[in-house]
Amino acid sequence: MAAAADRAEHDHENDVQGERGEVLLHTVSLDTRGYDDVSVEEIAAAARVSKSTLFNFFDSKEALLFDPGPGDRERWRKLADERPDGEPMWASVREIIRANLAHNAATLTVQRRILDAAPHLAQSTKAAGERFQQFVQEWVDARVEPGVDPLCSVLLVNTAFAVLRAAYLQWQPGDNAQRFLGLLDSAFAEIEAGVLDLPRSRTGVASHERH
């Protein structure tokens, strides 16, 4: 009975997660009227669930749109566990980040448009991203050799997520998710090539600073 109940709960979480994706992808109101003008009741109706059911998994409208879903942590763990033994830690972190974004590609562009129209939500997206980063940090910490300076572990993960944030800032609201993934790949390639400097202007002062 307990196992059946657990399976039912897991299936319900997956249903809610799928309904959440449908809200992001197909609720035209969010794009045509603006985020602030859409009520939680309308979002619940679009997801075909009650408001109370929605709030069992997401405690606010912002959480519904940007927070990790009920099944996301389990999926992160599966992505991480797929990394082969002996793979360099940097490569593992890079691939975990990329695989997670690729999985969410269908919702990324909608989230980006909403954020562009409602920039005050930036803090919500930051908090959501920090949860994923914390998971990756814990995964790395559990796998580094004893005696490794904790600073090195933190530096590796923070650098990888700085690459992610830099790519995101260059991604325009009208671009598709593949463009974002391309920017991410390019940013990682630049770091991995050892780029620690930029070409200097021959005059010593960039043109935009002369005025």
GROMACS .gro file of C-alpha atoms in nm:
model
  211
    1MET     CA    1   0.000   0.000   0.000
    2ALA     CA    2   0.281   0.240   0.089
    3ALA     CA    3   0.460   0.168  -0.237
    4ALA     CA    4   0.140   0.228  -0.432
    5ALA     CA    5   0.086   0.557  -0.251
    6ASP     CA    6   0.444   0.664  -0.328
    7ARG     CA    7   0.396   0.582  -0.695
    8ALA     CA    8   0.070   0.775  -0.704
    9GLU     CA    9   0.237   1.077  -0.541
   10HIS     CA   10   0.528   1.055  -0.786
   11ASP     CA   11   0.290   1.033  -1.082
   12HIS     CA   12   0.097   1.334  -0.950
   13GLU     CA   13   0.419   1.534  -0.918
   14ASN     CA   14   0.504   1.448  -1.279
   15ASP     CA   15   0.154   1.554  -1.388
   16VAL     CA   16   0.190   1.888  -1.213
   17GLN     CA   17   0.532   1.936  -1.365
   18GLY     CA   18   0.391   1.868  -1.710
   19GLU     CA   19   0.099   2.102  -1.649
   20ARG     CA   20   0.345   2.368  -1.540
   21GLY     CA   21   0.529   2.331  -1.870
   22GLU     CA   22   0.200   2.363  -2.055
   23VAL     CA   23   0.126   2.687  -1.871
   24LEU     CA   24   0.460   2.831  -1.973
   25LEU     CA   25   0.427   2.717  -2.332
   26HIS     CA   26   0.061   2.773  -2.409
   27THR     CA   27  -0.083   3.043  -2.183
   28VAL     CA   28  -0.108   3.319  -2.439
   29SER     CA   29  -0.222   3.564  -2.172
   30LEU     CA   30   0.127   3.579  -2.023
   31ASP     CA   31   0.268   3.708  -2.350
   32THR     CA   32  -0.018   3.930  -2.467
   33ARG     CA   33  -0.133   4.091  -2.142
   34GLY     CA   34   0.180   4.084  -1.935
   35TYR     CA   35   0.285   3.885  -1.633
   36ASP     CA   36   0.149   4.121  -1.368
   37ASP     CA   37  -0.201   4.124  -1.519
   38VAL     CA   38  -0.247   3.747  -1.512
   39SER     CA   39  -0.398   3.603  -1.194
   40VAL     CA   40  -0.312   3.280  -1.018
   41GLU     CA   41  -0.668   3.163  -1.087
   42GLU     CA   42  -0.613   3.207  -1.460
   43ILE     CA   43  -0.286   3.019  -1.443
   44ALA     CA   44  -0.451   2.733  -1.254
   45ALA     CA   45  -0.731   2.720  -1.510
   46ALA     CA   46  -0.479   2.705  -1.794
   47ALA     CA   47  -0.304   2.418  -1.614
   48ARG     CA   48  -0.641   2.247  -1.560
   49VAL     CA   49  -0.587   2.215  -1.185
   50SER     CA   50  -0.734   2.386  -0.884
   51LYS     CA   51  -0.558   2.680  -0.724
   52SER     CA   52  -0.505   2.476  -0.406
   53THR     CA   53  -0.344   2.191  -0.600
   54LEU     CA   54  -0.111   2.434  -0.771
   55PHE     CA   55  -0.002   2.579  -0.436
   56ASN     CA   56   0.073   2.232  -0.301
   57PHE     CA   57   0.381   2.243  -0.523
   58PHE     CA   58   0.445   2.615  -0.587
   59ASP     CA   59   0.387   2.876  -0.320
   60SER     CA   60   0.356   3.176  -0.551
   61LYS     CA   61   0.309   3.280  -0.912
   62GLU     CA   62   0.680   3.352  -0.934
   63ALA     CA   63   0.766   3.006  -0.800
   64LEU     CA   64   0.541   2.841  -1.059
   65LEU     CA   65   0.718   3.016  -1.341
   66PHE     CA   66   1.078   3.005  -1.226
   67ASP     CA   67   1.141   2.769  -0.933
   68PRO     CA   68   1.256   2.409  -0.979
   69GLY     CA   69   0.957   2.179  -1.017
   70PRO     CA   70   0.866   1.890  -0.784
   71GLY     CA   71   1.059   1.637  -0.991
   72ASP     CA   72   1.358   1.852  -1.081
   73ARG     CA   73   1.593   1.753  -0.800
   74GLU     CA   74   1.550   1.386  -0.884
   75ARG     CA   75   1.621   1.465  -1.248
   76TRP     CA   76   1.933   1.663  -1.152
   77ARG     CA   77   2.053   1.361  -0.956
   78LYS     CA   78   2.000   1.133  -1.255
   79LEU     CA   79   2.188   1.372  -1.484
   80ALA     CA   80   2.475   1.387  -1.236
   81ASP     CA   81   2.483   1.010  -1.188
   82GLU     CA   82   2.521   0.965  -1.564
   83ARG     CA   83   2.864   1.128  -1.558
   84PRO     CA   84   3.131   0.858  -1.599
   85ASP     CA   85   3.383   0.773  -1.331
   86GLY     CA   86   3.719   0.931  -1.405
   87GLU     CA   87   3.573   1.223  -1.600
   88PRO     CA   88   3.740   1.554  -1.507
   89MET     CA   89   3.525   1.735  -1.255
   90TRP     CA   90   3.506   2.049  -1.469
   91ALA     CA   91   3.372   1.847  -1.763
   92SER     CA   92   3.114   1.679  -1.540
   93VAL     CA   93   2.988   2.011  -1.406
   94ARG     CA   94   2.975   2.159  -1.756
   95GLU     CA   95   2.774   1.866  -1.890
   96ILE     CA   96   2.534   1.861  -1.595
   97ILE     CA   97   2.459   2.230  -1.650
   98ARG     CA   98   2.415   2.188  -2.024
   99ALA     CA   99   2.198   1.877  -1.995
  100ASN     CA  100   1.970   2.052  -1.748
  101LEU     CA  101   1.927   2.350  -1.980
  102ALA     CA  102   1.870   2.128  -2.282
  103HIS     CA  103   1.595   1.946  -2.094
  104ASN     CA  104   1.426   2.280  -2.019
  105ALA     CA  105   1.475   2.425  -2.367
  106ALA     CA  106   1.102   2.423  -2.441
  107THR     CA  107   1.029   2.663  -2.155
  108LEU     CA  108   1.341   2.877  -2.159
  109THR     CA  109   1.228   3.117  -2.430
  110VAL     CA  110   0.893   3.182  -2.262
  111GLN     CA  111   1.064   3.243  -1.929
  112ARG     CA  112   1.307   3.480  -2.099
  113ARG     CA  113   1.025   3.683  -2.258
  114ILE     CA  114   0.839   3.706  -1.929
  115LEU     CA  115   1.152   3.823  -1.750
  116ASP     CA  116   1.219   4.084  -2.019
  117ALA     CA  117   0.867   4.221  -1.977
  118ALA     CA  118   0.880   4.203  -1.596
  119PRO     CA  119   1.240   4.273  -1.490
  120HIS     CA  120   1.140   4.293  -1.124
  121LEU     CA  121   1.128   3.913  -1.133
  122ALA     CA  122   1.506   3.892  -1.167
  123GLN     CA  123   1.545   3.816  -0.797
  124SER     CA  124   1.308   3.520  -0.831
  125THR     CA  125   1.513   3.372  -1.111
  126LYS     CA  126   1.833   3.426  -0.913
  127ALA     CA  127   1.692   3.235  -0.615
  128ALA     CA  128   1.580   2.950  -0.840
  129GLY     CA  129   1.923   2.928  -1.005
  130GLU     CA  130   2.093   2.921  -0.667
  131ARG     CA  131   1.908   2.600  -0.580
  132PHE     CA  132   2.048   2.421  -0.882
  133GLN     CA  133   2.395   2.560  -0.813
  134GLN     CA  134   2.373   2.440  -0.453
  135PHE     CA  135   2.286   2.090  -0.576
  136VAL     CA  136   2.586   2.088  -0.810
  137GLN     CA  137   2.814   2.217  -0.534
  138GLU     CA  138   2.700   1.940  -0.299
  139TRP     CA  139   2.750   1.681  -0.574
  140VAL     CA  140   3.105   1.801  -0.639
  141ASP     CA  141   3.194   1.822  -0.269
  142ALA     CA  142   3.086   1.461  -0.219
  143ARG     CA  143   3.318   1.341  -0.496
  144VAL     CA  144   3.643   1.530  -0.459
  145GLU     CA  145   3.937   1.356  -0.298
  146PRO     CA  146   3.987   1.408   0.074
  147GLY     CA  147   4.231   1.687   0.146
  148VAL     CA  148   4.138   1.901  -0.153
  149ASP     CA  149   4.116   2.266  -0.055
  150PRO     CA  150   3.742   2.352  -0.031
  151LEU     CA  151   3.824   2.681  -0.204
  152CYS     CA  152   3.908   2.487  -0.522
  153SER     CA  153   3.571   2.312  -0.519
  154VAL     CA  154   3.380   2.636  -0.466
  155LEU     CA  155   3.589   2.815  -0.729
  156LEU     CA  156   3.521   2.546  -0.990
  157VAL     CA  157   3.144   2.549  -0.942
  158ASN     CA  158   3.118   2.928  -0.917
  159THR     CA  159   3.324   2.968  -1.235
  160ALA     CA  160   3.100   2.726  -1.424
  161PHE     CA  161   2.787   2.911  -1.314
  162ALA     CA  162   2.948   3.247  -1.396
  163VAL     CA  163   2.988   3.112  -1.750
  164LEU     CA  164   2.619   3.020  -1.749
  165ARG     CA  165   2.516   3.367  -1.630
  166ALA     CA  166   2.738   3.539  -1.886
  167ALA     CA  167   2.578   3.339  -2.168
  168TYR     CA  168   2.231   3.419  -2.033
  169LEU     CA  169   2.302   3.792  -2.029
  170GLN     CA  170   2.401   3.779  -2.396
  171TRP     CA  171   2.086   3.587  -2.490
  172GLN     CA  172   1.817   3.816  -2.631
  173PRO     CA  173   1.444   3.769  -2.559
  174GLY     CA  174   1.367   3.711  -2.927
  175ASP     CA  175   1.627   3.435  -2.962
  176ASN     CA  176   1.535   3.069  -2.935
  177ALA     CA  177   1.671   2.824  -2.679
  178GLN     CA  178   1.922   2.680  -2.924
  179ARG     CA  179   2.082   3.023  -2.945
  180PHE     CA  180   2.123   3.020  -2.566
  181LEU     CA  181   2.280   2.675  -2.574
  182GLY     CA  182   2.514   2.793  -2.849
  183LEU     CA  183   2.619   3.092  -2.641
  184LEU     CA  184   2.676   2.862  -2.344
  185ASP     CA  185   2.894   2.628  -2.551
  186SER     CA  186   3.096   2.922  -2.683
  187ALA     CA  187   3.143   3.066  -2.335
  188PHE     CA  188   3.267   2.734  -2.197
  189ALA     CA  189   3.499   2.694  -2.497
  190GLU     CA  190   3.651   3.037  -2.432
  191ILE     CA  191   3.717   2.955  -2.067
  192GLU     CA  192   3.858   2.614  -2.152
  193ALA     CA  193   4.091   2.769  -2.410
  194GLY     CA  194   4.252   2.963  -2.127
  195VAL     CA  195   4.132   3.307  -2.226
  196LEU     CA  196   4.246   3.529  -1.940
  197ASP     CA  197   4.298   3.850  -2.138
  198LEU     CA  198   4.140   4.049  -2.422
  199PRO     CA  199   4.304   4.226  -2.716
  200ARG     CA  200   4.392   4.582  -2.621
  201SER     CA  201   4.304   4.882  -2.832
  202ARG     CA  202   4.607   5.009  -3.024
  203THR     CA  203   4.550   5.356  -2.884
  204GLY     CA  204   4.517   5.221  -2.531
  205VAL     CA  205   4.166   5.364  -2.482
  206ALA     CA  206   3.853   5.205  -2.621
  207SER     CA  207   3.661   5.432  -2.857
  208HIS     CA  208   3.351   5.447  -2.633
  209GLU     CA  209   3.561   5.589  -2.348
  210ARG     CA  210   3.707   5.879  -2.546
  211HIS     CA  211   3.391   6.088  -2.527
   0.00000   0.00000   0.00000
